[in-house]
């Protein structure tokens, strides 16, 4: 007895068209999603590379500035006579020569063991006191030079930080030489980097205290308990990470780097919102391009389905 085979039930043409349309829509959405994800990853990587490059530039400049300041302080010791008040005749010319190559606003002062200014050149006179967070007592034979946290000049209100070096005569403290550096040097560096709105550049001491920052802050913050010091610096002297700023609460991509031969760390950061600006612009342009395609695909699918249904109804009658 021959087996009877049932006729296969055909999928209505309208549903076939709908299935094809949905498949095309799925492919299109998948392609757009992949493109968006790749664009996001590319934006993040560009930002991370940008802040890493920025920290290298800033660290190189700060290394030079620190080395130049130390050179001035060492040369100052050579133009001081038997006492801090006795300068050799060549002192003024020596100071002028060195300061000519320093950023605007940098000045040099000589102070006695009590921190009182006995000589100053290149700008504002700067003594050593608790008001500056740096006294002659900080300068010991074991640590002959020291850098202060950011302070405000009691007279002018200018934000600055100090490098100071001990001067000895006969094995005893005779005084110190102080190099005064305005925080404005960090602002000038920030301008040269073009990191965009919401970006920052900063200089920190290795115990967490801020020396300089752009945008400027009124008072320095100790970041010793911040993730940079509690985690990242313990594993690598340079790197990039995502974080919320403890200063202003802004989400940023942050790069950091230890300054060679100095107890300093530089940081540079890009606002995460700004980093995603280009991505948003690309997605908006893509959306404007795809919207007519999606609308056209939908209209075409509805039109074809209606034609096929009308054709099936005519055949049925």
PDB file of C-alpha atoms in Angstrom:
ATOM      1  CA  UNK A   1       0.000   0.000   0.000  1.00  0.00           C
ATOM      2  CA  UNK A   2       1.500   3.293  -1.079  1.00  0.00           C
ATOM      3  CA  UNK A   3       1.883   5.888   1.627  1.00  0.00           C
ATOM      4  CA  UNK A   4       0.123   9.153   1.015  1.00  0.00           C
ATOM      5  CA  UNK A   5       2.159  12.311   1.471  1.00  0.00           C
ATOM      6  CA  UNK A   6       0.438  15.373   2.840  1.00  0.00           C
ATOM      7  CA  UNK A   7       1.031  18.575   0.870  1.00  0.00           C
ATOM      8  CA  UNK A   8       3.433  20.921   2.656  1.00  0.00           C
ATOM      9  CA  UNK A   9       1.857  23.980   4.105  1.00  0.00           C
ATOM     10  CA  UNK A  10       3.342  27.006   2.394  1.00  0.00           C
ATOM     11  CA  UNK A  11       4.176  30.095   4.331  1.00  0.00           C
ATOM     12  CA  UNK A  12       1.982  32.945   3.108  1.00  0.00           C
ATOM     13  CA  UNK A  13       3.939  35.331   0.880  1.00  0.00           C
ATOM     14  CA  UNK A  14       3.133  38.286   3.140  1.00  0.00           C
ATOM     15  CA  UNK A  15       4.772  36.585   6.101  1.00  0.00           C
ATOM     16  CA  UNK A  16       7.772  35.679   3.962  1.00  0.00           C
ATOM     17  CA  UNK A  17       8.236  39.317   3.021  1.00  0.00           C
ATOM     18  CA  UNK A  18       7.882  40.334   6.686  1.00  0.00           C
ATOM     19  CA  UNK A  19      10.494  37.749   7.692  1.00  0.00           C
ATOM     20  CA  UNK A  20      12.917  39.060   5.082  1.00  0.00           C
ATOM     21  CA  UNK A  21      12.301  42.638   6.220  1.00  0.00           C
ATOM     22  CA  UNK A  22      12.929  41.676   9.857  1.00  0.00           C
ATOM     23  CA  UNK A  23      16.095  39.829   8.877  1.00  0.00           C
ATOM     24  CA  UNK A  24      17.366  42.900   7.009  1.00  0.00           C
ATOM     25  CA  UNK A  25      16.476  45.064  10.003  1.00  0.00           C
ATOM     26  CA  UNK A  26      18.369  42.700  12.332  1.00  0.00           C
ATOM     27  CA  UNK A  27      21.444  42.770  10.093  1.00  0.00           C
ATOM     28  CA  UNK A  28      21.302  46.552   9.874  1.00  0.00           C
ATOM     29  CA  UNK A  29      20.896  47.034  13.621  1.00  0.00           C
ATOM     30  CA  UNK A  30      23.709  44.545  14.319  1.00  0.00           C
ATOM     31  CA  UNK A  31      26.037  46.358  11.921  1.00  0.00           C
ATOM     32  CA  UNK A  32      25.216  49.725  13.481  1.00  0.00           C
ATOM     33  CA  UNK A  33      25.693  48.348  17.006  1.00  0.00           C
ATOM     34  CA  UNK A  34      29.087  46.905  16.057  1.00  0.00           C
ATOM     35  CA  UNK A  35      30.087  50.196  14.465  1.00  0.00           C
ATOM     36  CA  UNK A  36      28.965  52.120  17.552  1.00  0.00           C
ATOM     37  CA  UNK A  37      30.893  49.801  19.881  1.00  0.00           C
ATOM     38  CA  UNK A  38      34.054  50.052  17.775  1.00  0.00           C
ATOM     39  CA  UNK A  39      33.691  53.842  17.634  1.00  0.00           C
ATOM     40  CA  UNK A  40      33.283  53.960  21.422  1.00  0.00           C
ATOM     41  CA  UNK A  41      36.385  51.828  21.959  1.00  0.00           C
ATOM     42  CA  UNK A  42      38.308  54.002  19.503  1.00  0.00           C
ATOM     43  CA  UNK A  43      37.226  57.203  21.301  1.00  0.00           C
ATOM     44  CA  UNK A  44      38.324  55.793  24.651  1.00  0.00           C
ATOM     45  CA  UNK A  45      41.681  54.614  23.299  1.00  0.00           C
ATOM     46  CA  UNK A  46      42.350  57.973  21.646  1.00  0.00           C
ATOM     47  CA  UNK A  47      41.598  59.743  24.923  1.00  0.00           C
ATOM     48  CA  UNK A  48      43.805  57.390  26.920  1.00  0.00           C
ATOM     49  CA  UNK A  49      46.644  57.851  24.438  1.00  0.00           C
ATOM     50  CA  UNK A  50      46.110  61.609  24.587  1.00  0.00           C
ATOM     51  CA  UNK A  51      46.426  61.885  28.364  1.00  0.00           C
ATOM     52  CA  UNK A  52      49.410  59.498  28.389  1.00  0.00           C
ATOM     53  CA  UNK A  53      51.164  61.729  25.869  1.00  0.00           C
ATOM     54  CA  UNK A  54      50.190  64.838  27.832  1.00  0.00           C
ATOM     55  CA  UNK A  55      51.668  63.507  31.080  1.00  0.00           C
ATOM     56  CA  UNK A  56      54.939  62.776  29.291  1.00  0.00           C
ATOM     57  CA  UNK A  57      55.092  66.344  27.990  1.00  0.00           C
ATOM     58  CA  UNK A  58      54.275  67.825  31.405  1.00  0.00           C
ATOM     59  CA  UNK A  59      56.697  65.507  33.235  1.00  0.00           C
ATOM     60  CA  UNK A  60      59.509  66.449  30.858  1.00  0.00           C
ATOM     61  CA  UNK A  61      58.848  70.150  31.425  1.00  0.00           C
ATOM     62  CA  UNK A  62      58.619  69.768  35.216  1.00  0.00           C
ATOM     63  CA  UNK A  63      61.791  67.675  35.257  1.00  0.00           C
ATOM     64  CA  UNK A  64      63.574  70.472  33.414  1.00  0.00           C
ATOM     65  CA  UNK A  65      62.084  73.137  35.712  1.00  0.00           C
ATOM     66  CA  UNK A  66      63.129  71.195  38.811  1.00  0.00           C
ATOM     67  CA  UNK A  67      66.641  70.578  37.469  1.00  0.00           C
ATOM     68  CA  UNK A  68      67.020  74.256  36.545  1.00  0.00           C
ATOM     69  CA  UNK A  69      65.837  75.300  40.018  1.00  0.00           C
ATOM     70  CA  UNK A  70      68.275  72.908  41.681  1.00  0.00           C
ATOM     71  CA  UNK A  71      71.070  74.278  39.503  1.00  0.00           C
ATOM     72  CA  UNK A  72      70.220  77.806  40.598  1.00  0.00           C
ATOM     73  CA  UNK A  73      70.222  76.704  44.240  1.00  0.00           C
ATOM     74  CA  UNK A  74      73.557  74.924  43.898  1.00  0.00           C
ATOM     75  CA  UNK A  75      75.136  77.887  42.116  1.00  0.00           C
ATOM     76  CA  UNK A  76      73.758  80.207  44.809  1.00  0.00           C
ATOM     77  CA  UNK A  77      75.751  78.333  47.419  1.00  0.00           C
ATOM     78  CA  UNK A  78      78.880  79.233  45.425  1.00  0.00           C
ATOM     79  CA  UNK A  79      78.179  82.986  45.399  1.00  0.00           C
ATOM     80  CA  UNK A  80      77.459  83.186  49.130  1.00  0.00           C
ATOM     81  CA  UNK A  81      80.485  84.100  51.225  1.00  0.00           C
ATOM     82  CA  UNK A  82      81.175  83.050  54.775  1.00  0.00           C
ATOM     83  CA  UNK A  83      77.687  84.133  55.836  1.00  0.00           C
ATOM     84  CA  UNK A  84      74.259  84.354  54.235  1.00  0.00           C
ATOM     85  CA  UNK A  85      74.528  88.153  54.147  1.00  0.00           C
ATOM     86  CA  UNK A  86      77.811  88.111  52.252  1.00  0.00           C
ATOM     87  CA  UNK A  87      77.438  87.768  48.494  1.00  0.00           C
ATOM     88  CA  UNK A  88      80.307  87.669  46.034  1.00  0.00           C
ATOM     89  CA  UNK A  89      80.437  90.476  43.435  1.00  0.00           C
ATOM     90  CA  UNK A  90      79.393  88.033  40.696  1.00  0.00           C
ATOM     91  CA  UNK A  91      76.145  87.053  42.468  1.00  0.00           C
ATOM     92  CA  UNK A  92      73.779  89.423  40.658  1.00  0.00           C
ATOM     93  CA  UNK A  93      75.102  88.474  37.215  1.00  0.00           C
ATOM     94  CA  UNK A  94      74.867  84.759  38.083  1.00  0.00           C
ATOM     95  CA  UNK A  95      71.249  85.098  39.180  1.00  0.00           C
ATOM     96  CA  UNK A  96      70.317  87.127  36.082  1.00  0.00           C
ATOM     97  CA  UNK A  97      71.898  84.533  33.803  1.00  0.00           C
ATOM     98  CA  UNK A  98      69.949  81.634  35.312  1.00  0.00           C
ATOM     99  CA  UNK A  99      66.617  83.426  35.676  1.00  0.00           C
ATOM    100  CA  UNK A 100      66.723  84.532  32.040  1.00  0.00           C
ATOM    101  CA  UNK A 101      65.929  80.951  31.014  1.00  0.00           C
ATOM    102  CA  UNK A 102      63.208  80.373  33.619  1.00  0.00           C
ATOM    103  CA  UNK A 103      59.444  80.903  33.115  1.00  0.00           C
ATOM    104  CA  UNK A 104      58.062  84.382  33.874  1.00  0.00           C
ATOM    105  CA  UNK A 105      57.411  85.015  37.545  1.00  0.00           C
ATOM    106  CA  UNK A 106      60.155  82.755  38.912  1.00  0.00           C
ATOM    107  CA  UNK A 107      62.290  84.493  41.540  1.00  0.00           C
ATOM    108  CA  UNK A 108      65.107  83.638  43.941  1.00  0.00           C
ATOM    109  CA  UNK A 109      65.473  84.664  47.583  1.00  0.00           C
ATOM    110  CA  UNK A 110      68.120  84.092  50.219  1.00  0.00           C
ATOM    111  CA  UNK A 111      66.883  83.670  53.786  1.00  0.00           C
ATOM    112  CA  UNK A 112      68.599  83.444  57.141  1.00  0.00           C
ATOM    113  CA  UNK A 113      68.121  80.483  59.543  1.00  0.00           C
ATOM    114  CA  UNK A 114      64.953  82.141  60.884  1.00  0.00           C
ATOM    115  CA  UNK A 115      63.495  82.297  57.353  1.00  0.00           C
ATOM    116  CA  UNK A 116      63.832  86.086  56.944  1.00  0.00           C
ATOM    117  CA  UNK A 117      64.695  87.370  53.465  1.00  0.00           C
ATOM    118  CA  UNK A 118      68.150  88.912  53.190  1.00  0.00           C
ATOM    119  CA  UNK A 119      68.313  89.117  49.388  1.00  0.00           C
ATOM    120  CA  UNK A 120      65.855  88.665  46.514  1.00  0.00           C
ATOM    121  CA  UNK A 121      66.006  88.925  42.748  1.00  0.00           C
ATOM    122  CA  UNK A 122      63.760  88.247  39.774  1.00  0.00           C
ATOM    123  CA  UNK A 123      60.482  89.283  41.381  1.00  0.00           C
ATOM    124  CA  UNK A 124      58.770  88.855  44.732  1.00  0.00           C
ATOM    125  CA  UNK A 125      60.824  88.220  47.840  1.00  0.00           C
ATOM    126  CA  UNK A 126      59.867  84.979  49.577  1.00  0.00           C
ATOM    127  CA  UNK A 127      60.857  83.937  53.072  1.00  0.00           C
ATOM    128  CA  UNK A 128      60.329  80.625  54.798  1.00  0.00           C
ATOM    129  CA  UNK A 129      57.590  80.281  57.382  1.00  0.00           C
ATOM    130  CA  UNK A 130      54.712  78.090  58.486  1.00  0.00           C
ATOM    131  CA  UNK A 131      52.496  80.251  56.262  1.00  0.00           C
ATOM    132  CA  UNK A 132      54.277  78.697  53.299  1.00  0.00           C
ATOM    133  CA  UNK A 133      54.295  75.232  54.815  1.00  0.00           C
ATOM    134  CA  UNK A 134      58.075  75.287  54.593  1.00  0.00           C
ATOM    135  CA  UNK A 135      60.617  76.443  57.164  1.00  0.00           C
ATOM    136  CA  UNK A 136      64.371  76.167  57.504  1.00  0.00           C
ATOM    137  CA  UNK A 137      63.714  73.300  59.939  1.00  0.00           C
ATOM    138  CA  UNK A 138      62.466  71.185  57.016  1.00  0.00           C
ATOM    139  CA  UNK A 139      65.934  71.394  55.467  1.00  0.00           C
ATOM    140  CA  UNK A 140      68.238  68.880  57.106  1.00  0.00           C
ATOM    141  CA  UNK A 141      71.597  67.368  56.120  1.00  0.00           C
ATOM    142  CA  UNK A 142      69.676  64.187  55.198  1.00  0.00           C
ATOM    143  CA  UNK A 143      67.165  66.158  53.100  1.00  0.00           C
ATOM    144  CA  UNK A 144      68.954  69.329  51.967  1.00  0.00           C
ATOM    145  CA  UNK A 145      66.229  70.436  49.536  1.00  0.00           C
ATOM    146  CA  UNK A 146      62.476  70.393  49.799  1.00  0.00           C
ATOM    147  CA  UNK A 147      59.397  71.450  47.853  1.00  0.00           C
ATOM    148  CA  UNK A 148      56.323  73.025  49.409  1.00  0.00           C
ATOM    149  CA  UNK A 149      52.679  72.365  48.684  1.00  0.00           C
ATOM    150  CA  UNK A 150      50.725  75.077  46.883  1.00  0.00           C
ATOM    151  CA  UNK A 151      50.378  78.254  48.940  1.00  0.00           C
ATOM    152  CA  UNK A 152      49.054  81.777  48.497  1.00  0.00           C
ATOM    153  CA  UNK A 153      51.447  84.669  48.819  1.00  0.00           C
ATOM    154  CA  UNK A 154      50.322  86.545  51.954  1.00  0.00           C
ATOM    155  CA  UNK A 155      50.853  89.862  50.207  1.00  0.00           C
ATOM    156  CA  UNK A 156      49.734  89.433  46.587  1.00  0.00           C
ATOM    157  CA  UNK A 157      47.476  86.397  46.943  1.00  0.00           C
ATOM    158  CA  UNK A 158      49.325  84.743  44.056  1.00  0.00           C
ATOM    159  CA  UNK A 159      49.260  80.933  44.042  1.00  0.00           C
ATOM    160  CA  UNK A 160      52.738  79.438  44.035  1.00  0.00           C
ATOM    161  CA  UNK A 161      54.987  76.674  45.322  1.00  0.00           C
ATOM    162  CA  UNK A 162      58.558  76.827  46.581  1.00  0.00           C
ATOM    163  CA  UNK A 163      61.756  74.855  46.215  1.00  0.00           C
ATOM    164  CA  UNK A 164      64.295  75.497  48.959  1.00  0.00           C
ATOM    165  CA  UNK A 165      67.812  74.210  49.627  1.00  0.00           C
ATOM    166  CA  UNK A 166      69.879  74.319  52.756  1.00  0.00           C
ATOM    167  CA  UNK A 167      73.047  76.422  52.852  1.00  0.00           C
ATOM    168  CA  UNK A 168      75.701  75.386  55.357  1.00  0.00           C
ATOM    169  CA  UNK A 169      78.812  77.099  56.635  1.00  0.00           C
ATOM    170  CA  UNK A 170      81.101  75.290  59.014  1.00  0.00           C
ATOM    171  CA  UNK A 171      78.738  72.332  59.121  1.00  0.00           C
ATOM    172  CA  UNK A 172      75.910  74.473  60.486  1.00  0.00           C
ATOM    173  CA  UNK A 173      72.750  75.907  58.929  1.00  0.00           C
ATOM    174  CA  UNK A 174      73.563  79.359  57.572  1.00  0.00           C
ATOM    175  CA  UNK A 175      70.302  79.882  55.725  1.00  0.00           C
ATOM    176  CA  UNK A 176      68.572  78.722  52.583  1.00  0.00           C
ATOM    177  CA  UNK A 177      67.996  79.635  48.980  1.00  0.00           C
ATOM    178  CA  UNK A 178      64.347  79.692  47.873  1.00  0.00           C
ATOM    179  CA  UNK A 179      63.083  79.432  44.302  1.00  0.00           C
ATOM    180  CA  UNK A 180      59.552  80.759  43.955  1.00  0.00           C
ATOM    181  CA  UNK A 181      57.490  79.209  41.099  1.00  0.00           C
ATOM    182  CA  UNK A 182      54.023  80.545  40.239  1.00  0.00           C
ATOM    183  CA  UNK A 183      51.234  78.033  39.620  1.00  0.00           C
ATOM    184  CA  UNK A 184      50.698  79.876  36.326  1.00  0.00           C
ATOM    185  CA  UNK A 185      53.392  77.654  34.771  1.00  0.00           C
ATOM    186  CA  UNK A 186      50.910  74.752  34.916  1.00  0.00           C
ATOM    187  CA  UNK A 187      48.233  76.862  33.248  1.00  0.00           C
ATOM    188  CA  UNK A 188      50.610  77.659  30.393  1.00  0.00           C
ATOM    189  CA  UNK A 189      51.353  73.959  29.985  1.00  0.00           C
ATOM    190  CA  UNK A 190      47.628  73.156  29.939  1.00  0.00           C
ATOM    191  CA  UNK A 191      47.086  75.710  27.170  1.00  0.00           C
ATOM    192  CA  UNK A 192      49.772  74.114  25.027  1.00  0.00           C
ATOM    193  CA  UNK A 193      48.227  70.630  25.283  1.00  0.00           C
ATOM    194  CA  UNK A 194      44.737  71.359  23.880  1.00  0.00           C
ATOM    195  CA  UNK A 195      43.000  68.681  25.970  1.00  0.00           C
ATOM    196  CA  UNK A 196      39.597  70.278  25.601  1.00  0.00           C
ATOM    197  CA  UNK A 197      36.939  71.673  27.973  1.00  0.00           C
ATOM    198  CA  UNK A 198      36.830  70.113  31.427  1.00  0.00           C
ATOM    199  CA  UNK A 199      40.438  68.878  31.221  1.00  0.00           C
ATOM    200  CA  UNK A 200      43.007  69.339  33.980  1.00  0.00           C
ATOM    201  CA  UNK A 201      46.760  69.359  34.480  1.00  0.00           C
ATOM    202  CA  UNK A 202      48.252  69.015  37.942  1.00  0.00           C
ATOM    203  CA  UNK A 203      51.439  68.595  39.914  1.00  0.00           C
ATOM    204  CA  UNK A 204      51.509  66.590  43.142  1.00  0.00           C
ATOM    205  CA  UNK A 205      54.115  65.869  45.773  1.00  0.00           C
ATOM    206  CA  UNK A 206      54.764  62.185  46.422  1.00  0.00           C
ATOM    207  CA  UNK A 207      53.008  62.445  49.815  1.00  0.00           C
ATOM    208  CA  UNK A 208      49.779  63.482  48.069  1.00  0.00           C
ATOM    209  CA  UNK A 209      49.824  67.271  48.483  1.00  0.00           C
ATOM    210  CA  UNK A 210      48.921  69.427  45.493  1.00  0.00           C
ATOM    211  CA  UNK A 211      51.566  71.853  44.251  1.00  0.00           C
ATOM    212  CA  UNK A 212      49.760  73.216  41.223  1.00  0.00           C
ATOM    213  CA  UNK A 213      46.597  72.620  39.238  1.00  0.00           C
ATOM    214  CA  UNK A 214      44.677  73.966  36.308  1.00  0.00           C
ATOM    215  CA  UNK A 215      41.875  74.884  36.775  1.00  0.00           C
ATOM    216  CA  UNK A 216      43.274  76.484  39.913  1.00  0.00           C
ATOM    217  CA  UNK A 217      42.049  75.662  43.414  1.00  0.00           C
ATOM    218  CA  UNK A 218      41.982  78.053  46.363  1.00  0.00           C
ATOM    219  CA  UNK A 219      43.585  75.644  48.801  1.00  0.00           C
ATOM    220  CA  UNK A 220      45.615  72.497  48.131  1.00  0.00           C
ATOM    221  CA  UNK A 221      44.147  69.056  48.775  1.00  0.00           C
ATOM    222  CA  UNK A 222      46.015  66.065  50.149  1.00  0.00           C
ATOM    223  CA  UNK A 223      45.257  63.131  47.840  1.00  0.00           C
ATOM    224  CA  UNK A 224      47.216  60.527  49.806  1.00  0.00           C
ATOM    225  CA  UNK A 225      44.012  58.499  50.316  1.00  0.00           C
ATOM    226  CA  UNK A 226      42.932  58.852  46.693  1.00  0.00           C
ATOM    227  CA  UNK A 227      43.034  55.829  44.364  1.00  0.00           C
ATOM    228  CA  UNK A 228      46.066  57.231  42.519  1.00  0.00           C
ATOM    229  CA  UNK A 229      48.209  56.805  45.638  1.00  0.00           C
ATOM    230  CA  UNK A 230      46.466  53.853  47.257  1.00  0.00           C
ATOM    231  CA  UNK A 231      46.470  51.722  44.099  1.00  0.00           C
ATOM    232  CA  UNK A 232      47.927  52.851  40.791  1.00  0.00           C
ATOM    233  CA  UNK A 233      51.259  54.353  41.892  1.00  0.00           C
ATOM    234  CA  UNK A 234      51.989  51.234  43.923  1.00  0.00           C
ATOM    235  CA  UNK A 235      51.929  49.153  40.747  1.00  0.00           C
ATOM    236  CA  UNK A 236      53.404  51.446  38.112  1.00  0.00           C
ATOM    237  CA  UNK A 237      55.129  54.856  37.920  1.00  0.00           C
ATOM    238  CA  UNK A 238      52.991  55.756  34.907  1.00  0.00           C
ATOM    239  CA  UNK A 239      49.528  54.844  33.715  1.00  0.00           C
ATOM    240  CA  UNK A 240      45.976  55.820  32.781  1.00  0.00           C
ATOM    241  CA  UNK A 241      42.732  55.191  34.667  1.00  0.00           C
ATOM    242  CA  UNK A 242      39.091  56.315  34.834  1.00  0.00           C
ATOM    243  CA  UNK A 243      37.959  58.144  37.930  1.00  0.00           C
ATOM    244  CA  UNK A 244      35.693  60.749  39.453  1.00  0.00           C
ATOM    245  CA  UNK A 245      37.736  63.778  40.502  1.00  0.00           C
ATOM    246  CA  UNK A 246      37.928  64.252  44.289  1.00  0.00           C
ATOM    247  CA  UNK A 247      38.257  68.009  43.668  1.00  0.00           C
ATOM    248  CA  UNK A 248      35.201  68.797  41.522  1.00  0.00           C
ATOM    249  CA  UNK A 249      33.371  65.467  41.045  1.00  0.00           C
ATOM    250  CA  UNK A 250      33.891  65.425  37.255  1.00  0.00           C
ATOM    251  CA  UNK A 251      34.235  62.057  35.485  1.00  0.00           C
ATOM    252  CA  UNK A 252      37.590  62.019  33.707  1.00  0.00           C
ATOM    253  CA  UNK A 253      40.145  59.828  31.984  1.00  0.00           C
ATOM    254  CA  UNK A 254      43.319  60.472  33.991  1.00  0.00           C
ATOM    255  CA  UNK A 255      46.960  59.934  33.091  1.00  0.00           C
ATOM    256  CA  UNK A 256      49.773  60.094  35.648  1.00  0.00           C
ATOM    257  CA  UNK A 257      53.564  59.920  35.601  1.00  0.00           C
ATOM    258  CA  UNK A 258      56.299  60.174  38.214  1.00  0.00           C
ATOM    259  CA  UNK A 259      58.819  62.906  37.497  1.00  0.00           C
ATOM    260  CA  UNK A 260      62.338  61.438  37.229  1.00  0.00           C
ATOM    261  CA  UNK A 261      64.768  62.498  39.971  1.00  0.00           C
ATOM    262  CA  UNK A 262      62.147  64.444  41.935  1.00  0.00           C
ATOM    263  CA  UNK A 263      59.485  63.623  44.573  1.00  0.00           C
ATOM    264  CA  UNK A 264      56.763  64.766  42.183  1.00  0.00           C
ATOM    265  CA  UNK A 265      53.912  63.284  40.144  1.00  0.00           C
ATOM    266  CA  UNK A 266      52.213  64.962  37.195  1.00  0.00           C
ATOM    267  CA  UNK A 267      48.653  64.238  36.137  1.00  0.00           C
ATOM    268  CA  UNK A 268      46.639  65.202  33.069  1.00  0.00           C
ATOM    269  CA  UNK A 269      43.007  64.379  32.443  1.00  0.00           C
ATOM    270  CA  UNK A 270      40.320  64.652  29.782  1.00  0.00           C
ATOM    271  CA  UNK A 271      36.640  65.080  30.608  1.00  0.00           C
ATOM    272  CA  UNK A 272      34.815  61.880  29.752  1.00  0.00           C
ATOM    273  CA  UNK A 273      31.916  63.908  28.344  1.00  0.00           C
ATOM    274  CA  UNK A 274      34.291  65.733  26.008  1.00  0.00           C
ATOM    275  CA  UNK A 275      35.974  62.458  25.022  1.00  0.00           C
ATOM    276  CA  UNK A 276      32.578  61.118  23.927  1.00  0.00           C
ATOM    277  CA  UNK A 277      31.606  64.276  22.041  1.00  0.00           C
ATOM    278  CA  UNK A 278      33.053  63.080  18.749  1.00  0.00           C
ATOM    279  CA  UNK A 279      31.381  59.694  19.196  1.00  0.00           C
ATOM    280  CA  UNK A 280      28.012  61.344  19.759  1.00  0.00           C
ATOM    281  CA  UNK A 281      28.506  63.457  16.655  1.00  0.00           C
ATOM    282  CA  UNK A 282      29.321  60.343  14.608  1.00  0.00           C
ATOM    283  CA  UNK A 283      26.273  58.510  15.955  1.00  0.00           C
ATOM    284  CA  UNK A 284      24.024  61.486  15.203  1.00  0.00           C
ATOM    285  CA  UNK A 285      25.322  61.610  11.611  1.00  0.00           C
ATOM    286  CA  UNK A 286      24.842  57.854  11.269  1.00  0.00           C
ATOM    287  CA  UNK A 287      21.321  58.142  12.665  1.00  0.00           C
ATOM    288  CA  UNK A 288      20.449  60.832  10.153  1.00  0.00           C
ATOM    289  CA  UNK A 289      21.767  58.571   7.404  1.00  0.00           C
ATOM    290  CA  UNK A 290      19.964  55.435   8.593  1.00  0.00           C
ATOM    291  CA  UNK A 291      16.625  56.970   9.496  1.00  0.00           C
ATOM    292  CA  UNK A 292      15.430  57.368   5.878  1.00  0.00           C
ATOM    293  CA  UNK A 293      16.597  53.821   5.123  1.00  0.00           C
ATOM    294  CA  UNK A 294      14.631  52.377   8.045  1.00  0.00           C
ATOM    295  CA  UNK A 295      11.534  54.419   7.206  1.00  0.00           C
ATOM    296  CA  UNK A 296      11.801  53.394   3.532  1.00  0.00           C
ATOM    297  CA  UNK A 297      12.257  49.735   4.474  1.00  0.00           C
ATOM    298  CA  UNK A 298       9.192  49.878   6.711  1.00  0.00           C
ATOM    299  CA  UNK A 299       7.026  51.576   4.088  1.00  0.00           C
ATOM    300  CA  UNK A 300       8.196  49.161   1.376  1.00  0.00           C
ATOM    301  CA  UNK A 301       7.470  46.147   3.615  1.00  0.00           C
ATOM    302  CA  UNK A 302       3.931  47.373   4.407  1.00  0.00           C
ATOM    303  CA  UNK A 303       3.249  48.137   0.746  1.00  0.00           C
ATOM    304  CA  UNK A 304       4.472  44.715  -0.453  1.00  0.00           C
ATOM    305  CA  UNK A 305       2.517  42.909   2.267  1.00  0.00           C
ATOM    306  CA  UNK A 306      -0.679  44.722   1.305  1.00  0.00           C
ATOM    307  CA  UNK A 307      -0.166  43.871  -2.378  1.00  0.00           C
ATOM    308  CA  UNK A 308       0.410  40.212  -1.602  1.00  0.00           C
ATOM    309  CA  UNK A 309      -2.631  40.018   0.684  1.00  0.00           C
ATOM    310  CA  UNK A 310      -4.789  41.639  -1.996  1.00  0.00           C
ATOM    311  CA  UNK A 311      -3.440  39.157  -4.535  1.00  0.00           C
ATOM    312  CA  UNK A 312      -4.202  36.210  -2.218  1.00  0.00           C
ATOM    313  CA  UNK A 313      -7.741  37.482  -1.631  1.00  0.00           C
ATOM    314  CA  UNK A 314      -8.295  37.782  -5.388  1.00  0.00           C
ATOM    315  CA  UNK A 315      -7.020  34.254  -5.911  1.00  0.00           C
ATOM    316  CA  UNK A 316      -9.281  32.986  -3.135  1.00  0.00           C
ATOM    317  CA  UNK A 317     -12.326  34.504  -4.785  1.00  0.00           C
TER     318      UNK A 317
END
